[in-house]
Tab-separated table of C-alpha atoms (C1' of nucleotides) in Angstrom:
chain	number	residue	atom	x	y	z
A	1	MET	CA	0.204	0.195	-0.298
A	2	PRO	CA	1.433	3.388	-0.554
A	3	SER	CA	1.347	5.994	2.023
A	4	PRO	CA	1.188	9.073	0.288
A	5	SER	CA	3.372	12.464	1.440
A	6	ILE	CA	1.336	15.533	1.767
A	7	VAL	CA	3.091	18.578	0.463
A	8	TRP	CA	1.164	21.817	2.407
A	9	PHE	CA	2.388	24.706	0.920
A	10	ARG	CA	1.855	28.275	2.436
A	11	ASP	CA	3.952	31.195	1.224
A	12	ASP	CA	5.796	29.296	-1.561
A	13	LEU	CA	3.545	29.078	-3.989
A	14	ARG	CA	6.086	27.929	-6.511
A	15	LEU	CA	7.541	24.165	-7.978
A	16	ALA	CA	10.975	25.190	-8.410
A	17	ASP	CA	13.758	25.412	-5.292
A	18	ASN	CA	10.945	24.402	-2.932
A	19	PRO	CA	12.719	21.971	-0.623
A	20	ALA	CA	9.610	20.420	0.653
A	21	LEU	CA	8.532	19.175	-2.552
A	22	ARG	CA	12.089	18.050	-3.526
A	23	ALA	CA	12.013	16.162	-0.114
A	24	ALA	CA	8.229	13.937	-1.306
A	25	ILE	CA	10.121	13.513	-4.571
A	26	ASP	CA	12.606	12.090	-2.920
A	27	ARG	CA	10.234	9.963	-0.334
A	28	GLY	CA	9.101	8.218	-3.321
A	29	GLU	CA	5.413	7.742	-2.473
A	30	PRO	CA	2.548	9.875	-4.376
A	31	ILE	CA	2.196	13.235	-3.525
A	32	ILE	CA	-0.867	15.424	-2.834
A	33	GLY	CA	-0.639	19.157	-2.488
A	34	LEU	CA	-2.514	20.916	-0.306
A	35	TYR	CA	-3.120	24.275	0.759
A	36	VAL	CA	-5.363	25.625	3.240
A	37	LEU	CA	-7.026	28.913	3.717
A	38	ASP	CA	-7.017	29.186	7.593
A	39	GLU	CA	-9.056	32.556	9.047
A	40	GLU	CA	-9.373	30.846	12.371
A	41	SER	CA	-6.184	30.179	13.652
A	42	PRO	CA	-6.242	32.421	16.408
A	43	GLY	CA	-3.044	35.265	15.983
A	44	ILE	CA	-3.169	34.672	12.274
A	45	ARG	CA	-3.989	38.013	10.737
A	46	PRO	CA	-6.780	37.250	7.978
A	47	LEU	CA	-5.701	38.044	4.257
A	48	GLY	CA	-6.294	41.634	3.083
A	49	GLY	CA	-8.706	42.272	-0.250
A	50	ALA	CA	-5.764	42.459	-1.801
A	51	ALA	CA	-3.854	39.912	-1.090
A	52	ARG	CA	-6.939	37.644	-1.657
A	53	TRP	CA	-7.201	38.649	-4.710
A	54	TRP	CA	-3.479	37.853	-5.729
A	55	LEU	CA	-3.752	34.255	-3.794
A	56	ASN	CA	-6.435	33.292	-5.984
A	57	GLY	CA	-4.627	33.592	-9.201
A	58	SER	CA	-1.309	32.400	-7.585
A	59	LEU	CA	-3.444	29.579	-6.508
A	60	ALA	CA	-5.187	28.209	-10.151
A	61	SER	CA	-1.037	29.207	-11.210
A	62	LEU	CA	0.286	25.894	-9.140
A	63	ALA	CA	-2.776	23.473	-9.254
A	64	GLU	CA	-2.718	23.760	-13.281
A	65	ARG	CA	1.340	22.847	-12.966
A	66	LEU	CA	0.906	20.156	-10.212
A	67	ALA	CA	-1.816	19.178	-12.895
A	68	GLU	CA	0.497	19.053	-15.926
A	69	ARG	CA	3.247	17.110	-14.506
A	70	GLY	CA	1.429	14.877	-12.476
A	71	GLY	CA	0.043	16.024	-9.464
A	72	ALA	CA	-2.618	18.020	-7.873
A	73	LEU	CA	-3.779	20.297	-4.537
A	74	VAL	CA	-6.313	20.328	-2.717
A	75	LEU	CA	-7.786	23.105	-1.852
A	76	ARG	CA	-9.077	23.281	2.175
A	77	ARG	CA	-10.272	25.591	4.662
A	78	GLY	CA	-10.225	25.910	7.881
A	79	PRO	CA	-7.889	26.308	10.896
A	80	ALA	CA	-4.952	24.400	10.016
A	81	ASP	CA	-4.129	22.752	12.703
A	82	ARG	CA	-7.735	20.336	12.804
A	83	VAL	CA	-7.459	20.412	8.866
A	84	VAL	CA	-4.595	19.311	7.838
A	85	ARG	CA	-5.005	16.370	9.959
A	86	GLU	CA	-7.770	15.812	8.191
A	87	ALA	CA	-6.698	15.791	5.160
A	88	VAL	CA	-3.691	13.249	6.501
A	89	THR	CA	-6.169	10.804	7.699
A	90	ASP	CA	-8.341	11.461	4.487
A	91	ALA	CA	-5.232	10.519	2.409
A	92	ALA	CA	-3.645	7.825	4.912
A	93	ALA	CA	-0.121	9.914	4.125
A	94	GLY	CA	2.736	9.017	5.683
A	95	ALA	CA	4.523	11.856	5.978
A	96	VAL	CA	3.594	15.624	5.559
A	97	PHE	CA	6.324	18.281	4.197
A	98	TRP	CA	6.705	22.123	5.041
A	99	ASN	CA	9.049	25.265	4.393
A	100	ARG	CA	8.937	27.373	7.317
A	101	ARG	CA	6.734	30.324	8.031
A	102	TYR	CA	8.497	32.590	11.122
A	103	GLY	CA	5.751	34.585	12.617
A	104	GLY	CA	4.754	33.914	16.066
A	105	PRO	CA	1.191	32.592	15.682
A	106	GLU	CA	2.190	30.692	12.611
A	107	ARG	CA	5.294	29.056	14.593
A	108	ALA	CA	2.650	27.557	16.912
A	109	VAL	CA	0.664	25.986	14.535
A	110	ASP	CA	3.536	24.090	12.892
A	111	ALA	CA	5.054	22.980	15.883
A	112	GLY	CA	2.072	21.797	17.074
A	113	LEU	CA	1.156	19.895	14.512
A	114	LYS	CA	4.847	18.575	13.944
A	115	ALA	CA	3.857	17.373	17.453
A	116	VAL	CA	0.737	15.811	16.999
A	117	LEU	CA	1.347	14.115	13.728
A	118	ARG	CA	4.750	12.377	14.672
A	119	ASP	CA	3.038	11.160	17.548
A	120	ALA	CA	0.543	9.767	15.128
A	121	GLY	CA	3.369	8.091	13.143
A	122	VAL	CA	3.272	10.808	10.417
A	123	GLU	CA	6.633	11.305	9.130
A	124	VAL	CA	7.272	15.605	9.145
A	125	ALA	CA	9.596	17.587	8.253
A	126	SER	CA	10.121	21.578	7.821
A	127	PHE	CA	12.462	22.970	5.409
A	128	ALA	CA	13.935	26.694	5.417
A	129	ALA	CA	13.095	27.929	1.821
A	130	SER	CA	11.703	32.109	2.506
A	131	LEU	CA	14.744	33.365	4.113
A	132	LEU	CA	18.214	33.415	2.839
A	133	PHE	CA	19.212	32.836	6.986
A	134	GLU	CA	17.190	31.214	9.498
A	135	PRO	CA	16.694	33.511	12.085
A	136	TRP	CA	18.240	32.104	15.325
A	137	THR	CA	21.651	32.048	13.095
A	138	VAL	CA	22.603	35.462	12.382
A	139	THR	CA	23.062	37.525	16.351
A	140	THR	CA	24.942	40.515	17.500
A	141	GLY	CA	28.467	38.887	19.627
A	142	ALA	CA	26.231	39.667	22.950
A	143	GLY	CA	23.293	37.169	21.136
A	144	THR	CA	21.003	39.700	20.181
A	145	PRO	CA	18.960	40.374	17.467
A	146	TYR	CA	20.469	43.175	15.695
A	147	ALA	CA	18.563	46.387	15.738
A	148	VAL	CA	20.646	48.259	12.757
A	149	PHE	CA	20.592	47.181	9.707
A	150	SER	CA	24.577	47.512	7.959
A	151	PRO	CA	25.905	45.524	10.568
A	152	PHE	CA	22.766	42.948	10.727
A	153	TRP	CA	23.490	42.779	6.838
A	154	ARG	CA	27.497	42.338	7.066
A	155	ALA	CA	26.947	39.506	9.909
A	156	CYS	CA	24.811	37.941	7.343
A	157	GLN	CA	27.354	38.699	4.081
A	158	SER	CA	29.631	36.480	6.765
A	159	LEU	CA	27.907	33.343	7.187
A	160	PRO	CA	27.903	30.522	5.118
A	161	ALA	CA	25.920	31.751	1.294
A	162	PRO	CA	22.568	30.418	0.865
A	163	ARG	CA	22.349	27.489	-1.076
A	164	ALA	CA	21.709	27.155	-4.436
A	165	PRO	CA	18.339	27.143	-6.055
A	166	LEU	CA	16.783	23.599	-6.436
A	167	PRO	CA	15.777	23.309	-9.832
A	168	GLU	CA	11.875	22.449	-11.032
A	169	PRO	CA	10.211	19.287	-10.659
A	170	ARG	CA	9.736	17.602	-13.815
A	171	GLU	CA	6.933	15.035	-12.757
A	172	ILE	CA	5.010	14.882	-9.588
A	173	ALA	CA	4.023	11.435	-8.598
A	174	GLY	CA	0.038	12.357	-8.058
A	175	ALA	CA	-1.880	9.736	-5.442
A	176	ARG	CA	-4.166	7.381	-7.088
A	177	HIS	CA	-7.408	8.000	-5.453
A	178	PRO	CA	-7.079	11.785	-4.933
A	179	ILE	CA	-9.117	12.703	-1.534
A	180	ASP	CA	-11.729	15.868	-1.841
A	181	SER	CA	-11.086	19.536	-2.483
A	182	ASP	CA	-13.228	22.370	-1.619
A	183	ARG	CA	-13.304	24.585	-5.513
A	184	LEU	CA	-11.060	28.068	-5.576
A	185	ASP	CA	-14.196	29.551	-7.195
A	186	ASP	CA	-15.889	28.275	-4.211
A	187	TRP	CA	-13.773	30.683	-1.474
A	188	GLU	CA	-14.646	34.348	-3.540
A	189	LEU	CA	-11.610	35.701	-2.694
A	190	LEU	CA	-12.091	37.738	-5.491
A	191	PRO	CA	-14.002	40.398	-5.359
A	192	HIS	CA	-17.655	41.355	-6.398
A	193	GLU	CA	-19.897	43.949	-6.005
A	194	PRO	CA	-18.076	45.585	-6.495
A	195	ASP	CA	-15.233	44.815	-8.095
A	196	TRP	CA	-12.254	46.859	-7.964
A	197	ALA	CA	-10.248	44.401	-9.355
A	198	GLY	CA	-10.259	45.752	-12.680
A	199	GLY	CA	-6.861	47.763	-12.264
A	200	LEU	CA	-5.065	44.781	-10.471
A	201	ARG	CA	-5.733	42.354	-13.144
A	202	GLU	CA	-4.394	44.923	-16.005
A	203	THR	CA	-1.253	45.435	-13.313
A	204	TRP	CA	-0.685	41.256	-12.604
A	205	GLU	CA	0.156	38.169	-13.340
A	206	PRO	CA	0.450	35.898	-10.711
A	207	GLY	CA	2.050	32.654	-10.941
A	208	GLU	CA	5.760	31.164	-11.041
A	209	PRO	CA	5.681	31.616	-14.357
A	210	ALA	CA	5.354	35.108	-14.621
A	211	ALA	CA	7.830	35.859	-11.142
A	212	ARG	CA	10.291	33.845	-13.118
A	213	ARG	CA	10.198	35.757	-16.080
A	214	ARG	CA	9.320	39.196	-14.264
A	215	LEU	CA	12.873	38.005	-12.630
A	216	ARG	CA	15.408	37.325	-15.341
A	217	GLU	CA	14.127	40.277	-17.302
A	218	PHE	CA	14.719	42.569	-14.448
A	219	LEU	CA	18.071	41.049	-13.914
A	220	ASN	CA	18.458	41.226	-17.986
A	221	ASN	CA	17.358	44.999	-19.013
A	222	ASP	CA	16.895	47.009	-15.814
A	223	LEU	CA	19.758	46.369	-13.268
A	224	GLY	CA	22.134	49.093	-15.502
A	225	HIS	CA	19.902	51.482	-14.635
A	226	TYR	CA	18.596	50.148	-10.973
A	227	ALA	CA	20.961	52.374	-8.646
A	228	ARG	CA	20.686	55.338	-10.582
A	229	ALA	CA	16.769	55.383	-11.169
A	230	ARG	CA	15.025	53.318	-8.140
A	231	ASP	CA	13.467	56.248	-6.654
A	232	GLU	CA	11.560	57.856	-9.404
A	233	PRO	CA	8.297	56.604	-9.077
A	234	ALA	CA	8.375	57.302	-12.991
A	235	ALA	CA	11.203	55.430	-13.864
A	236	GLY	CA	9.889	51.743	-13.760
A	237	ALA	CA	13.172	51.353	-12.625
A	238	THR	CA	11.914	48.767	-9.456
A	239	SER	CA	11.468	45.275	-9.638
A	240	LEU	CA	8.285	44.468	-9.380
A	241	LEU	CA	9.123	41.269	-7.147
A	242	SER	CA	7.887	41.878	-3.860
A	243	PRO	CA	3.989	40.308	-4.665
A	244	ARG	CA	6.533	37.163	-6.339
A	245	LEU	CA	8.265	36.961	-3.184
A	246	ARG	CA	5.410	38.056	-0.694
A	247	TRP	CA	3.872	33.907	-1.970
A	248	GLY	CA	6.873	32.432	-2.795
A	249	GLU	CA	6.634	32.460	-6.504
A	250	VAL	CA	10.538	32.850	-7.004
A	251	SER	CA	12.840	31.597	-3.618
A	252	PRO	CA	14.709	34.571	-2.099
A	253	HIS	CA	17.587	32.405	-3.020
A	254	GLN	CA	16.859	32.444	-7.150
A	255	VAL	CA	16.874	36.242	-6.204
A	256	TRP	CA	19.902	35.830	-4.694
A	257	HIS	CA	21.858	33.181	-6.843
A	258	GLU	CA	20.704	35.106	-10.575
A	259	GLY	CA	21.685	38.154	-8.616
A	260	VAL	CA	24.831	37.532	-8.044
A	261	ALA	CA	25.977	36.149	-11.128
A	262	THR	CA	25.057	39.847	-12.708
A	263	GLY	CA	27.850	40.587	-11.457
A	264	ARG	CA	26.510	44.354	-10.924
A	265	ALA	CA	23.429	43.355	-8.047
A	266	GLY	CA	25.027	44.614	-5.210
A	267	LYS	CA	22.011	47.520	-4.605
A	268	PHE	CA	19.766	45.784	-5.383
A	269	LEU	CA	20.994	42.008	-3.248
A	270	SER	CA	20.425	44.837	0.080
A	271	GLU	CA	16.975	45.462	-0.887
A	272	LEU	CA	16.914	41.660	-0.515
A	273	GLY	CA	18.617	42.155	3.056
A	274	TRP	CA	15.522	44.747	4.203
A	275	ARG	CA	13.104	42.255	3.005
A	276	GLU	CA	15.220	39.045	5.871
A	277	PHE	CA	15.592	42.101	8.392
A	278	ALA	CA	12.102	42.965	8.264
A	279	TRP	CA	11.133	39.094	8.724
A	280	HIS	CA	14.216	38.430	11.447
A	281	THR	CA	12.206	41.696	13.346
A	282	LEU	CA	8.919	40.081	13.657
A	283	PHE	CA	10.630	36.836	14.046
A	284	HIS	CA	12.282	38.160	17.505
A	285	SER	CA	9.409	40.117	18.251
A	286	PRO	CA	6.083	39.054	17.248
A	287	ASP	CA	4.275	41.826	17.888
A	288	LEU	CA	5.834	43.822	15.356
A	289	ALA	CA	2.284	45.386	14.047
A	290	THR	CA	0.447	45.875	17.172
A	291	GLN	CA	3.121	46.865	19.190
A	292	ASN	CA	6.129	49.603	19.383
A	293	LEU	CA	9.829	48.192	18.293
A	294	ARG	CA	10.995	51.037	20.819
A	295	ARG	CA	8.883	51.312	23.604
A	296	GLU	CA	9.352	54.567	24.719
A	297	PHE	CA	7.133	55.697	21.739
A	298	ASP	CA	4.182	54.699	23.464
A	299	ALA	CA	4.151	58.115	24.863
A	300	PHE	CA	3.336	59.704	22.357
A	301	PRO	CA	0.371	62.349	21.633
A	302	TRP	CA	-1.219	60.895	19.499
A	303	PRO	CA	-4.257	63.705	19.346
A	304	ARG	CA	-7.884	62.139	18.545
A	305	LEU	CA	-8.541	61.239	15.164
A	306	ARG	CA	-9.792	62.739	12.894
A	307	PRO	CA	-11.993	60.759	10.872
A	308	SER	CA	-12.084	62.481	8.126
A	309	ALA	CA	-8.180	63.338	7.378
A	310	LEU	CA	-8.031	59.937	7.219
A	311	GLU	CA	-10.654	58.329	4.846
A	312	ALA	CA	-8.444	61.497	2.590
A	313	TRP	CA	-5.415	59.942	2.621
A	314	ARG	CA	-6.853	56.306	2.574
A	315	ARG	CA	-8.607	57.971	-1.439
A	316	GLY	CA	-6.054	60.581	-2.231
A	317	HIS	CA	-7.565	63.401	-1.305
A	318	THR	CA	-5.107	65.492	0.657
A	319	GLY	CA	-4.470	67.902	-1.249
A	320	ILE	CA	-0.479	66.823	-1.418
A	321	ALA	CA	0.262	66.183	-5.190
A	322	LEU	CA	2.750	62.907	-4.609
A	323	VAL	CA	0.618	61.623	-1.485
A	324	ASP	CA	-2.911	61.513	-3.619
A	325	ALA	CA	-1.041	60.145	-6.698
A	326	GLY	CA	0.588	57.240	-4.395
A	327	MET	CA	-2.690	56.525	-2.522
A	328	ARG	CA	-4.570	56.224	-5.890
A	329	GLU	CA	-1.626	54.484	-7.528
A	330	LEU	CA	-2.173	52.009	-4.370
A	331	TRP	CA	-5.981	51.987	-4.935
A	332	VAL	CA	-5.898	51.027	-8.339
A	333	THR	CA	-3.230	48.538	-8.896
A	334	GLY	CA	-2.523	46.819	-5.397
A	335	TYR	CA	1.020	48.191	-5.548
A	336	MET	CA	2.798	51.607	-4.761
A	337	HIS	CA	6.457	52.553	-5.573
A	338	ASN	CA	8.662	52.082	-2.394
A	339	ARG	CA	9.646	56.319	-2.620
A	340	VAL	CA	6.086	57.423	-2.343
A	341	ARG	CA	5.801	54.792	0.149
A	342	MET	CA	7.686	56.497	2.308
A	343	VAL	CA	6.444	59.271	1.885
A	344	THR	CA	2.663	58.924	2.452
A	345	ALA	CA	3.248	56.983	5.429
A	346	SER	CA	5.775	60.503	6.268
A	347	PHE	CA	2.762	62.073	5.909
A	348	LEU	CA	-0.040	60.436	7.844
A	349	ILE	CA	2.289	60.160	10.966
A	350	LYS	CA	4.073	63.094	10.900
A	351	ASN	CA	2.004	66.020	9.029
A	352	LEU	CA	-1.351	64.228	9.996
A	353	LEU	CA	-0.482	63.127	13.107
A	354	ILE	CA	-2.397	59.304	13.063
A	355	ASP	CA	-1.412	56.326	14.409
A	356	TRP	CA	0.841	54.568	12.270
A	357	ARG	CA	-0.888	51.019	13.152
A	358	LEU	CA	-3.769	52.806	10.840
A	359	GLY	CA	-1.682	53.773	8.079
A	360	GLU	CA	-0.109	49.771	8.222
A	361	GLN	CA	-3.979	48.547	8.355
A	362	TRP	CA	-4.488	50.350	4.856
A	363	PHE	CA	-1.550	48.959	3.511
A	364	TRP	CA	-2.413	45.447	4.741
A	365	ASP	CA	-6.014	45.043	3.021
A	366	THR	CA	-4.890	47.063	-0.335
A	367	LEU	CA	-0.817	45.621	-0.953
A	368	VAL	CA	-0.654	42.669	-2.791
A	369	ASP	CA	2.906	42.568	-1.616
A	370	ALA	CA	2.078	43.293	2.599
A	371	ASP	CA	3.173	40.657	4.679
A	372	ALA	CA	3.164	40.256	8.117
A	373	ALA	CA	7.053	41.187	8.214
A	374	ASN	CA	7.920	44.072	5.833
A	375	ASN	CA	4.976	46.059	6.535
A	376	PRO	CA	4.828	46.476	9.775
A	377	PHE	CA	8.600	46.883	9.828
A	378	ASN	CA	8.058	49.533	7.158
A	379	TRP	CA	5.750	51.538	8.692
A	380	GLN	CA	7.282	51.493	11.741
A	381	TRP	CA	11.210	52.360	10.411
A	382	VAL	CA	9.005	55.575	9.295
A	383	ALA	CA	7.515	56.614	12.451
A	384	GLY	CA	10.401	56.312	13.846
A	385	SER	CA	9.246	53.751	16.334
A	386	GLY	CA	11.156	50.340	15.076
A	387	ALA	CA	14.384	48.844	13.925
A	388	ASP	CA	16.920	51.069	12.744
A	389	ALA	CA	14.099	53.688	12.424
A	390	ALA	CA	14.769	57.773	10.453
A	391	PRO	CA	15.678	59.920	13.063
A	392	TYR	CA	12.586	60.714	14.603
A	393	PHE	CA	13.184	64.548	13.346
A	394	ARG	CA	13.669	62.960	9.641
A	395	ILE	CA	10.197	64.411	8.051
A	396	PHE	CA	10.211	63.924	4.741
A	397	ASN	CA	8.801	67.612	2.566
A	398	PRO	CA	5.947	65.405	0.040
A	399	ASP	CA	6.216	67.928	-2.246
A	400	LEU	CA	9.956	68.484	-1.395
A	401	GLN	CA	10.520	64.862	-2.598
A	402	ALA	CA	7.960	65.476	-5.447
A	403	LYS	CA	10.561	68.356	-6.953
A	404	LYS	CA	13.325	65.949	-6.199
A	405	PHE	CA	11.683	62.740	-7.362
A	406	ASP	CA	9.452	63.389	-10.042
A	407	PRO	CA	10.770	66.740	-11.647
A	408	ASP	CA	9.042	66.297	-14.484
A	409	GLY	CA	5.594	65.547	-12.955
A	410	HIS	CA	5.228	61.875	-15.004
A	411	TYR	CA	3.942	60.094	-11.573
A	412	VAL	CA	1.731	62.696	-10.449
A	413	ARG	CA	0.220	63.665	-13.932
A	414	GLN	CA	-0.486	59.689	-14.200
A	415	TRP	CA	-2.046	59.277	-10.533
A	416	ALA	CA	-3.378	62.976	-9.934
A	417	PRO	CA	-3.599	64.708	-12.986
A	418	GLU	CA	-5.613	67.620	-10.861
A	419	HIS	CA	-3.001	68.606	-9.113
A	420	LEU	CA	-1.361	70.269	-12.584
A	421	SER	CA	-4.120	71.958	-13.781
A	422	ASP	CA	-4.846	75.616	-13.058
A	423	ASP	CA	-7.164	74.929	-10.124
A	424	PRO	CA	-5.037	72.063	-8.028
A	425	PRO	CA	-6.941	70.704	-4.347
A	426	PRO	CA	-6.128	72.752	-1.370
A	427	PRO	CA	-3.850	71.018	1.308
A	428	ILE	CA	-6.283	69.330	3.676
A	429	VAL	CA	-2.994	70.275	6.133
A	430	ASP	CA	-0.216	73.016	5.841
A	431	LEU	CA	3.013	70.765	5.695
A	432	ARG	CA	4.733	73.611	7.452
A	433	GLU	CA	2.807	73.964	10.614
A	434	SER	CA	1.870	70.242	11.016
A	435	ARG	CA	5.648	69.757	10.438
A	436	GLN	CA	6.422	71.289	13.672
A	437	ALA	CA	3.578	69.535	15.436
A	438	ALA	CA	4.976	65.725	14.958
A	439	LEU	CA	8.343	68.091	16.156
A	440	ALA	CA	6.462	68.867	19.251
A	441	ALA	CA	4.619	65.370	19.427
A	442	TYR	CA	7.812	63.957	18.820
A	443	ASP	CA	10.188	65.613	21.956
A	444	VAL	CA	7.238	64.124	24.084
A	445	VAL	CA	8.622	60.551	23.295
A	446	LYS	CA	11.996	62.306	23.763
A	447	ARG	CA	11.521	63.728	26.888
A	448	ALA	CA	9.434	60.675	28.459
A	449	ALA	CA	12.352	58.217	27.331
A	450	ARG	CA	14.497	60.743	29.351
A	451	GLY	CA	12.868	61.196	32.294
B	1	DA	C1'	15.965	55.702	3.364
B	2	DA	C1'	15.407	64.464	5.264
B	3	DT	C1'	14.404	69.080	6.006
B	4	DT	C1'	15.574	73.921	6.985
B	5	DA	C1'	17.738	77.473	8.934
B	6	DT	C1'	22.284	79.236	9.013
B	7	DT	C1'	26.961	80.037	7.598
B	8	DT	C1'	30.522	80.723	3.991
B	9	DG	C1'	32.169	81.446	-0.602
B	10	DT	C1'	31.869	83.141	-5.495
B	11	DC	C1'	31.043	86.380	-8.534
C	1	DA	C1'	22.388	87.937	-5.286
C	2	DC	C1'	23.048	83.562	-5.503
C	3	DA	C1'	25.302	78.766	-5.153
C	4	DA	C1'	27.813	75.631	-1.501
C	5	DA	C1'	28.490	73.981	3.055
C	6	DT	C1'	27.406	72.874	7.778
C	7	DA	C1'	24.522	72.998	11.643
C	8	DA	C1'	20.453	71.690	14.078
C	9	DT	C1'	16.297	69.275	14.277
DNA sequence: AATTATTTGTC
DNA sequence: ACAAATAAT
C-alpha cells in the first residue's frame, strides 16, 4: 500500500526551489499538494482584499502546474491544525512536508502540528525556503537580535552563502485516489459587487511562470538603471518582485543567486537584505504590527483621530500631489512605488499625526505584497518607533520629494493629474505647521525617554 | 531611506 | 545675489 506524502504549500507557491516538494519527490511515494485557507487559527492575520485577489490567481496557476506534471493541489479551509490532520487521515498519508514560516502564530500552529503528527507516527519535516538565513543564526556578539541594518546585513554576508536554488521538478507522481478538495471559486477570494480588481488584473499576472520571467527581465534589462533610477516613481526602474516574493512564486535564493551571477546587483541585493531584516525582526518581536518596537514611543501623544483626515489619505484626496498620486496608485494597482510609500506614510504619521498602525492596516488591506513582517516593519521604520528607524526629526516634505524624484511630474500626471491643472485642490493640512506639530509630539517621546 | 535655517563662498 | 557647505532639529 502506498502512503502518500502531503506537501503543505503556504507562502511558497512554486515548484522550483521548493525543498518541501523536493523532499516529497525523494521519498518516492505519491504526492498530494495541499493549501489551507486558514482564517481561524488564533493570532493569524486574515488576508487583506488585494492579497486575496493575488492568492486566487497564484493558486490557480500552481494547481495547473501541478496537474501538468501529474500531481494535484487539494484546497481546504479552516484552522490548519485540524484541517491538516484531517487531510492526513483522508489520504492515509505517511509524511507531511512544509517550508517554514516565521510569524509567531504561524510557528505555534506548525510546532503543534509537528508534535501531533509525529506522535501519530507520521513523518514530518520542515525546510528553510522563504528566507536566506534562519533568524536564530544571525545575532550580535552578545547573542541579541540586530537593531541596525548595516551590521545585520554585514553579519548575514559573513555567514555561509545561501544554498543554490533547487531545479524545477519535471514529474510529480500524484496519488491514485484523490481526496476531497474545495473549489477555488467557492472560496470567493475575488471581489464582486463591486469588482474593484480591474486595475489589479491590468497590472499583474500572478503565478510562478510570470514571476520567473519578471526576475529574468529585471536582471537582464533593468539592473543597469536600478541604482540611479530606483527612487523615481515614474521611471519603472524597480524590480516589481515584492508580491512574487511575498507569495513565494520566486524564492529569495533564486533572486540572490541570479543576482550575484550578474556581478552588479549589490544595491538591489541589499533590498533583499531589508526584507530579510524585517522577517528576522518579526521572528524576535512577533507583535510587530501592534507594539512599538521601541517602547518609549508608547508615550507618543497621538491627538484624537479625525476620521475625515484618515479617509482623505486613504482615497488620495489630501490636496498634496505626490501623496494623492501614491494613494491612488495603491488603490488602483495594489502596489505603490517604494519612495512614495515612505512619503505617504510619513505624511500620515507626521503631517496628519495619525497612528502608524492605522496606515499599516490600510496598506495590509490594499497591497498585493503586504506580508506580516515587511509591512509593519517599514511603517515602524518611518514612524521612528522601529529597528534602525529614521531619526524622529527626519520628516519628509512631500512637495520637495516630488521636486526631487518626480521633477517632470510624470508620476503625478498619471495618478492625480488635477494637481497639475490651473485649479489644483487645496491641501487639507499646512505642511509647515504640521511639521512643527510633529516635532513637538516627538519631543514628548524624547522627554519621556529621558525623564 | 531628510529638511530647514544659517553660515560661508563666489561673483 | 545666489550657490554651496554646515549646523540644528
